[in-house]
């Protein structure tokens, strides 16, 4: 069973999806707590789909609170108030360095302490940042956003930090100096775009994401093109960042969908509290992810970037001891940096 509690500025609803347990029941009646982003985001899709597939095999119930700011959720995970969720690779980097929302004390010290309790089992190239404008005639390039109002992501979130860094890498523009960076919760940002209060709406999404289809129901839009991968080369040296392509024809409502677009993206990994999740459960979650990957793909095409040949993509925290057991069993070499103290 997956219980998804939806919360936004506008409504709080509950959706209960029942997952019928197979004979491979692992831990009957166990409840795992997770946070995720807003519906339509890849973090949300991966939480629900992976949770459903693994829950049906291992017999756990997943309780999900969506539309969350994951930089805050990471602290809760470290404290043991959550059990697991798909985490942007950027968050552990910010926690370790005391940057972004963790810049000031006491948050800086809290982040460093809670990071020690976070583990991973696998990661993937999760998102490409889509910069969307309805003003298709006046805003054609990133340079055209000067003086405009741009939604960059939720307050204190990693997405806002990342999207603003992309703009700066491509144009040199600084937020709230060269353009107005509007930070709102995910739902509020989408509504502001639909209400015509934004010039550009930024959304991290896997190619084909539902949010882009939703925007297209409002009107035609343009996706801004980074054009030259070389302009993002320095930006992409960060371990959480990748350069990707939005293929031609990906979105019907996109006016410039006749060619491939260059886009900046980010990686995610499946994070968990090292003590809340047992070694046996982490082992099972790791093993069954790769065993039932086709089922995950069929459930959501936006998760097709999960690559069994690159299980440590975007992983920048130590692996859970249960995951280590699995990878050693199947002969996959584990980088030394991913071995936790408890496994040495």
CSV table of C-alpha atoms in Angstrom, one decimal:
chain,number,residue,atom,x,y,z
A,1,UNK,CA,0.0,0.0,0.0
A,2,UNK,CA,1.2,3.5,-0.8
A,3,UNK,CA,-0.4,6.3,1.1
A,4,UNK,CA,0.3,9.7,-0.6
A,5,UNK,CA,-0.6,12.8,1.4
A,6,UNK,CA,-0.7,15.7,-1.0
A,7,UNK,CA,-0.2,19.2,0.4
A,8,UNK,CA,0.0,22.6,-1.4
A,9,UNK,CA,-1.1,26.2,-0.9
A,10,UNK,CA,-4.5,25.2,-2.2
A,11,UNK,CA,-5.5,21.8,-1.0
A,12,UNK,CA,-4.7,18.9,1.2
A,13,UNK,CA,-5.9,15.5,0.0
A,14,UNK,CA,-5.1,11.9,0.5
A,15,UNK,CA,-4.7,9.2,-2.1
A,16,UNK,CA,-4.4,5.6,-1.2
A,17,UNK,CA,-3.2,3.1,-3.8
A,18,UNK,CA,-3.3,-0.5,-2.8
A,19,UNK,CA,-0.4,-2.8,-3.7
A,20,UNK,CA,-1.2,-6.5,-3.5
A,21,UNK,CA,1.7,-8.4,-1.9
A,22,UNK,CA,3.3,-11.3,-3.7
A,23,UNK,CA,4.7,-14.4,-2.1
A,24,UNK,CA,8.1,-12.6,-1.8
A,25,UNK,CA,6.9,-10.8,1.3
A,26,UNK,CA,9.8,-9.4,3.2
A,27,UNK,CA,8.6,-7.5,6.2
A,28,UNK,CA,4.8,-7.8,6.7
A,29,UNK,CA,3.1,-4.6,8.1
A,30,UNK,CA,6.3,-2.5,8.0
A,31,UNK,CA,5.7,1.1,7.2
A,32,UNK,CA,8.3,3.2,5.4
A,33,UNK,CA,8.0,7.0,5.5
A,34,UNK,CA,9.1,9.1,2.5
A,35,UNK,CA,9.0,12.7,1.2
A,36,UNK,CA,8.9,13.7,-2.4
A,37,UNK,CA,8.4,16.6,-4.7
A,38,UNK,CA,5.2,17.7,-6.4
A,39,UNK,CA,3.1,15.4,-8.7
A,40,UNK,CA,4.5,15.4,-12.2
A,41,UNK,CA,8.1,15.8,-11.0
A,42,UNK,CA,10.5,12.9,-11.5
A,43,UNK,CA,11.2,12.8,-7.7
A,44,UNK,CA,7.5,12.1,-7.2
A,45,UNK,CA,7.3,9.5,-10.0
A,46,UNK,CA,10.3,7.6,-8.8
A,47,UNK,CA,9.1,7.6,-5.2
A,48,UNK,CA,5.6,6.2,-6.2
A,49,UNK,CA,6.8,3.8,-8.9
A,50,UNK,CA,9.8,2.4,-7.1
A,51,UNK,CA,7.9,2.3,-3.8
A,52,UNK,CA,5.0,0.4,-5.5
A,53,UNK,CA,7.2,-2.1,-7.3
A,54,UNK,CA,9.5,-2.8,-4.3
A,55,UNK,CA,6.6,-2.7,-1.8
A,56,UNK,CA,4.8,-5.4,-3.8
A,57,UNK,CA,7.8,-7.6,-3.7
A,58,UNK,CA,9.0,-7.0,-0.1
A,59,UNK,CA,5.8,-6.4,1.7
A,60,UNK,CA,6.2,-2.9,3.1
A,61,UNK,CA,3.7,0.0,3.1
A,62,UNK,CA,4.9,3.4,1.9
A,63,UNK,CA,3.6,6.6,3.4
A,64,UNK,CA,4.5,9.6,1.2
A,65,UNK,CA,4.1,13.3,1.8
A,66,UNK,CA,4.5,15.1,-1.5
A,67,UNK,CA,5.2,18.7,-2.6
A,68,UNK,CA,8.0,18.9,0.0
A,69,UNK,CA,11.2,20.9,-0.1
A,70,UNK,CA,13.8,18.1,-0.2
A,71,UNK,CA,16.6,20.1,1.5
A,72,UNK,CA,14.4,20.1,4.6
A,73,UNK,CA,13.5,16.5,4.1
A,74,UNK,CA,17.2,15.5,4.0
A,75,UNK,CA,17.5,16.8,7.6
A,76,UNK,CA,14.5,14.7,8.6
A,77,UNK,CA,16.0,11.7,7.0
A,78,UNK,CA,19.2,12.2,8.9
A,79,UNK,CA,17.3,12.5,12.1
A,80,UNK,CA,15.4,9.3,11.5
A,81,UNK,CA,12.0,11.0,11.0
A,82,UNK,CA,11.9,9.6,7.5
A,83,UNK,CA,13.1,6.2,6.2
A,84,UNK,CA,14.0,6.8,2.5
A,85,UNK,CA,13.3,8.9,-0.6
A,86,UNK,CA,14.9,9.8,-4.0
A,87,UNK,CA,17.3,12.6,-3.2
A,88,UNK,CA,19.0,15.1,-5.5
A,89,UNK,CA,22.8,14.6,-5.5
A,90,UNK,CA,23.2,18.3,-4.9
A,91,UNK,CA,21.7,18.1,-1.4
A,92,UNK,CA,24.5,16.1,0.3
A,93,UNK,CA,27.0,18.5,-1.4
A,94,UNK,CA,25.3,21.5,0.1
A,95,UNK,CA,25.0,19.8,3.5
A,96,UNK,CA,28.7,18.9,3.5
A,97,UNK,CA,29.9,22.3,2.4
A,98,UNK,CA,27.4,24.4,4.5
A,99,UNK,CA,26.0,26.1,1.4
A,100,UNK,CA,22.6,27.2,0.1
A,101,UNK,CA,19.9,26.7,2.8
A,102,UNK,CA,22.6,25.2,5.2
A,103,UNK,CA,24.8,28.3,5.0
A,104,UNK,CA,24.0,29.8,8.4
A,105,UNK,CA,24.2,28.3,11.9
A,106,UNK,CA,22.7,26.4,13.5
A,107,UNK,CA,21.5,24.8,10.2
A,108,UNK,CA,25.1,24.4,9.0
A,109,UNK,CA,26.1,22.2,12.0
A,110,UNK,CA,22.8,20.3,11.9
A,111,UNK,CA,23.3,19.5,8.2
A,112,UNK,CA,26.8,18.2,8.7
A,113,UNK,CA,25.7,16.0,11.6
A,114,UNK,CA,22.6,14.5,9.9
A,115,UNK,CA,24.5,13.8,6.7
A,116,UNK,CA,26.5,11.2,8.5
A,117,UNK,CA,23.3,9.1,8.9
A,118,UNK,CA,22.3,9.1,5.2
A,119,UNK,CA,23.1,6.1,2.9
A,120,UNK,CA,22.3,5.2,-0.7
A,121,UNK,CA,21.6,2.1,-2.7
A,122,UNK,CA,21.7,3.3,-6.3
A,123,UNK,CA,21.4,6.5,-8.5
A,124,UNK,CA,20.6,7.8,-11.9
A,125,UNK,CA,20.4,10.7,-14.3
A,126,UNK,CA,17.0,12.0,-13.2
A,127,UNK,CA,16.2,15.4,-14.6
A,128,UNK,CA,16.9,18.0,-17.3
A,129,UNK,CA,16.0,21.6,-16.4
A,130,UNK,CA,13.3,22.8,-18.7
A,131,UNK,CA,13.1,26.6,-19.0
A,132,UNK,CA,9.6,27.4,-20.4
A,133,UNK,CA,8.2,30.6,-21.7
A,134,UNK,CA,4.7,31.4,-23.1
A,135,UNK,CA,6.2,34.6,-24.6
A,136,UNK,CA,7.4,32.7,-27.6
A,137,UNK,CA,8.1,35.8,-29.8
A,138,UNK,CA,10.1,37.9,-27.4
A,139,UNK,CA,12.0,35.3,-25.3
A,140,UNK,CA,13.9,33.1,-27.6
A,141,UNK,CA,17.3,32.6,-25.9
A,142,UNK,CA,18.6,32.7,-22.3
A,143,UNK,CA,20.0,36.2,-22.9
A,144,UNK,CA,16.4,37.4,-23.4
A,145,UNK,CA,15.5,36.8,-19.8
A,146,UNK,CA,17.3,39.9,-18.7
A,147,UNK,CA,14.9,42.1,-16.7
A,148,UNK,CA,12.2,39.3,-16.7
A,149,UNK,CA,10.5,37.4,-13.9
A,150,UNK,CA,11.8,33.8,-13.7
A,151,UNK,CA,10.5,31.1,-11.4
A,152,UNK,CA,13.6,29.2,-10.3
A,153,UNK,CA,12.1,26.8,-7.7
A,154,UNK,CA,11.0,26.6,-4.0
A,155,UNK,CA,12.5,28.7,-1.3
A,156,UNK,CA,15.6,27.1,0.3
A,157,UNK,CA,15.5,24.3,-2.2
A,158,UNK,CA,18.3,22.7,-4.3
A,159,UNK,CA,16.3,23.2,-7.5
A,160,UNK,CA,16.4,27.0,-7.2
A,161,UNK,CA,20.1,27.0,-6.4
A,162,UNK,CA,20.7,24.8,-9.5
A,163,UNK,CA,18.5,26.7,-11.9
A,164,UNK,CA,20.0,30.0,-11.0
A,165,UNK,CA,23.5,28.5,-11.4
A,166,UNK,CA,22.5,27.3,-14.9
A,167,UNK,CA,21.3,30.8,-15.9
A,168,UNK,CA,24.5,32.3,-14.6
A,169,UNK,CA,26.7,29.8,-16.4
A,170,UNK,CA,24.9,30.5,-19.7
A,171,UNK,CA,24.5,34.3,-19.4
A,172,UNK,CA,26.5,35.6,-16.5
A,173,UNK,CA,23.2,37.0,-15.1
A,174,UNK,CA,22.8,37.1,-11.3
A,175,UNK,CA,19.4,36.5,-9.6
A,176,UNK,CA,17.6,39.6,-8.5
A,177,UNK,CA,20.2,41.8,-10.2
A,178,UNK,CA,19.8,41.0,-13.9
A,179,UNK,CA,16.4,39.3,-13.6
A,180,UNK,CA,13.8,38.7,-10.8
A,181,UNK,CA,14.2,35.2,-9.4
A,182,UNK,CA,10.8,34.2,-8.1
A,183,UNK,CA,11.0,31.4,-5.5
A,184,UNK,CA,7.7,29.7,-4.6
A,185,UNK,CA,6.6,26.2,-3.6
A,186,UNK,CA,6.2,23.9,-6.6
A,187,UNK,CA,2.4,24.2,-6.8
A,188,UNK,CA,2.6,28.0,-6.4
A,189,UNK,CA,5.1,28.3,-9.1
A,190,UNK,CA,3.1,26.3,-11.6
A,191,UNK,CA,-0.1,28.3,-10.7
A,192,UNK,CA,1.8,31.6,-11.1
A,193,UNK,CA,2.9,30.5,-14.6
A,194,UNK,CA,-0.6,29.5,-15.6
A,195,UNK,CA,-1.9,32.8,-14.2
A,196,UNK,CA,0.5,34.8,-16.4
A,197,UNK,CA,2.5,36.2,-13.5
A,198,UNK,CA,5.9,34.8,-14.8
A,199,UNK,CA,7.9,35.3,-17.9
A,200,UNK,CA,9.9,32.1,-17.6
A,201,UNK,CA,9.0,28.9,-15.6
A,202,UNK,CA,11.9,26.6,-14.7
A,203,UNK,CA,11.1,22.9,-14.0
A,204,UNK,CA,13.5,20.0,-13.5
A,205,UNK,CA,11.9,17.0,-15.2
A,206,UNK,CA,12.7,13.9,-17.1
A,207,UNK,CA,12.0,14.2,-20.8
A,208,UNK,CA,8.3,13.7,-21.3
A,209,UNK,CA,7.3,14.8,-17.9
A,210,UNK,CA,3.6,15.4,-17.2
A,211,UNK,CA,4.1,19.0,-16.0
A,212,UNK,CA,5.2,20.0,-19.5
A,213,UNK,CA,2.1,18.4,-21.0
A,214,UNK,CA,0.0,20.3,-18.4
A,215,UNK,CA,1.6,23.6,-19.4
A,216,UNK,CA,0.9,22.8,-23.1
A,217,UNK,CA,-2.8,22.5,-22.4
A,218,UNK,CA,-2.7,26.2,-21.4
A,219,UNK,CA,-1.0,27.4,-24.6
A,220,UNK,CA,2.0,26.9,-26.9
A,221,UNK,CA,5.4,27.5,-25.3
A,222,UNK,CA,9.1,27.7,-26.1
A,223,UNK,CA,11.8,25.8,-24.3
A,224,UNK,CA,15.1,27.7,-24.0
A,225,UNK,CA,18.1,26.0,-25.6
A,226,UNK,CA,21.5,26.1,-24.0
A,227,UNK,CA,22.7,25.6,-27.6
A,228,UNK,CA,26.4,24.9,-27.1
A,229,UNK,CA,27.4,22.2,-24.5
A,230,UNK,CA,30.8,23.9,-24.1
A,231,UNK,CA,29.1,26.8,-22.3
A,232,UNK,CA,28.1,24.3,-19.6
A,233,UNK,CA,31.4,22.4,-19.4
A,234,UNK,CA,32.6,24.2,-16.3
A,235,UNK,CA,29.2,24.1,-14.7
A,236,UNK,CA,28.9,20.3,-15.3
A,237,UNK,CA,32.2,19.5,-13.4
A,238,UNK,CA,30.1,19.5,-10.2
A,239,UNK,CA,29.4,15.8,-9.3
A,240,UNK,CA,25.6,16.4,-9.3
A,241,UNK,CA,25.4,17.9,-12.7
A,242,UNK,CA,25.1,16.5,-16.3
A,243,UNK,CA,24.6,17.8,-19.8
A,244,UNK,CA,21.8,16.2,-21.8
A,245,UNK,CA,19.5,16.5,-24.7
A,246,UNK,CA,15.8,17.1,-25.0
A,247,UNK,CA,15.0,15.3,-28.3
A,248,UNK,CA,13.1,16.9,-31.1
A,249,UNK,CA,9.4,16.2,-31.0
A,250,UNK,CA,9.4,15.5,-27.2
A,251,UNK,CA,6.4,17.9,-26.6
A,252,UNK,CA,3.6,18.7,-29.0
A,253,UNK,CA,3.0,22.2,-27.5
A,254,UNK,CA,6.6,23.2,-27.9
A,255,UNK,CA,7.0,25.7,-30.7
A,256,UNK,CA,10.7,24.9,-31.3
A,257,UNK,CA,10.4,21.1,-31.2
A,258,UNK,CA,11.9,20.6,-34.6
A,259,UNK,CA,15.4,20.1,-33.3
A,260,UNK,CA,17.2,18.6,-30.3
A,261,UNK,CA,17.9,21.1,-27.5
A,262,UNK,CA,20.9,21.1,-25.2
A,263,UNK,CA,19.9,21.1,-21.5
A,264,UNK,CA,21.5,21.0,-18.1
A,265,UNK,CA,20.5,18.2,-15.8
A,266,UNK,CA,21.0,16.7,-12.4
A,267,UNK,CA,21.3,13.3,-10.8
A,268,UNK,CA,19.4,11.7,-8.0
A,269,UNK,CA,20.0,8.6,-5.8
A,270,UNK,CA,17.8,6.5,-3.5
A,271,UNK,CA,18.6,7.7,0.0
A,272,UNK,CA,17.8,6.1,3.3
A,273,UNK,CA,18.5,6.4,7.0
A,274,UNK,CA,21.3,4.0,7.8
A,275,UNK,CA,19.6,2.8,11.1
A,276,UNK,CA,15.9,2.8,10.1
A,277,UNK,CA,16.4,0.5,7.1
A,278,UNK,CA,17.8,-2.9,8.0
A,279,UNK,CA,20.6,-4.5,6.1
A,280,UNK,CA,18.3,-7.2,4.9
A,281,UNK,CA,15.7,-4.7,3.6
A,282,UNK,CA,18.3,-2.5,1.9
A,283,UNK,CA,19.7,-5.7,0.3
A,284,UNK,CA,16.3,-6.7,-0.9
A,285,UNK,CA,15.5,-3.2,-2.3
A,286,UNK,CA,18.7,-3.1,-4.2
A,287,UNK,CA,18.5,-6.6,-5.6
A,288,UNK,CA,14.8,-6.3,-6.6
A,289,UNK,CA,15.3,-2.9,-8.3
A,290,UNK,CA,17.6,-4.5,-10.8
A,291,UNK,CA,15.6,-7.7,-11.0
A,292,UNK,CA,12.4,-5.9,-11.8
A,293,UNK,CA,13.8,-2.9,-13.7
A,294,UNK,CA,11.5,-3.7,-16.7
A,295,UNK,CA,8.5,-3.3,-14.5
A,296,UNK,CA,9.8,0.1,-13.4
A,297,UNK,CA,10.3,1.1,-17.0
A,298,UNK,CA,6.8,0.0,-18.0
A,299,UNK,CA,5.3,2.0,-15.1
A,300,UNK,CA,6.9,5.3,-16.1
A,301,UNK,CA,8.9,6.0,-19.3
A,302,UNK,CA,10.5,9.0,-17.5
A,303,UNK,CA,12.5,6.5,-15.4
A,304,UNK,CA,14.1,4.9,-18.4
A,305,UNK,CA,17.4,6.6,-17.5
A,306,UNK,CA,17.9,4.3,-14.6
A,307,UNK,CA,20.9,2.3,-15.9
A,308,UNK,CA,21.9,-1.1,-14.4
A,309,UNK,CA,25.3,-0.7,-15.9
A,310,UNK,CA,25.9,2.5,-13.9
A,311,UNK,CA,24.3,1.9,-10.5
A,312,UNK,CA,26.5,4.6,-8.7
A,313,UNK,CA,25.5,7.5,-11.0
A,314,UNK,CA,25.0,10.5,-8.8
A,315,UNK,CA,25.7,8.7,-5.5
A,316,UNK,CA,27.8,10.9,-3.3
A,317,UNK,CA,27.1,9.4,0.1
A,318,UNK,CA,28.2,6.0,1.3
A,319,UNK,CA,26.2,2.9,0.3
A,320,UNK,CA,24.0,1.1,2.8
A,321,UNK,CA,25.6,-2.1,4.1
A,322,UNK,CA,22.7,-4.0,2.6
A,323,UNK,CA,23.4,-2.6,-0.8
A,324,UNK,CA,27.2,-3.4,-0.4
A,325,UNK,CA,26.3,-7.0,0.2
A,326,UNK,CA,24.3,-7.2,-3.0
A,327,UNK,CA,26.9,-5.5,-5.2
A,328,UNK,CA,29.7,-7.7,-3.8
A,329,UNK,CA,27.6,-10.8,-4.5
A,330,UNK,CA,27.2,-10.0,-8.1
A,331,UNK,CA,30.8,-8.8,-8.6
A,332,UNK,CA,30.2,-5.1,-9.1
A,333,UNK,CA,33.3,-3.1,-8.0
A,334,UNK,CA,32.4,-0.5,-5.3
A,335,UNK,CA,34.4,2.8,-5.2
A,336,UNK,CA,36.2,3.2,-1.9
A,337,UNK,CA,34.5,6.5,-1.3
A,338,UNK,CA,31.2,4.7,-1.1
A,339,UNK,CA,32.2,2.3,1.6
A,340,UNK,CA,30.7,3.5,5.0
A,341,UNK,CA,32.6,3.2,8.3
A,342,UNK,CA,30.2,0.5,9.5
A,343,UNK,CA,31.3,-1.7,6.5
A,344,UNK,CA,35.0,-1.4,6.9
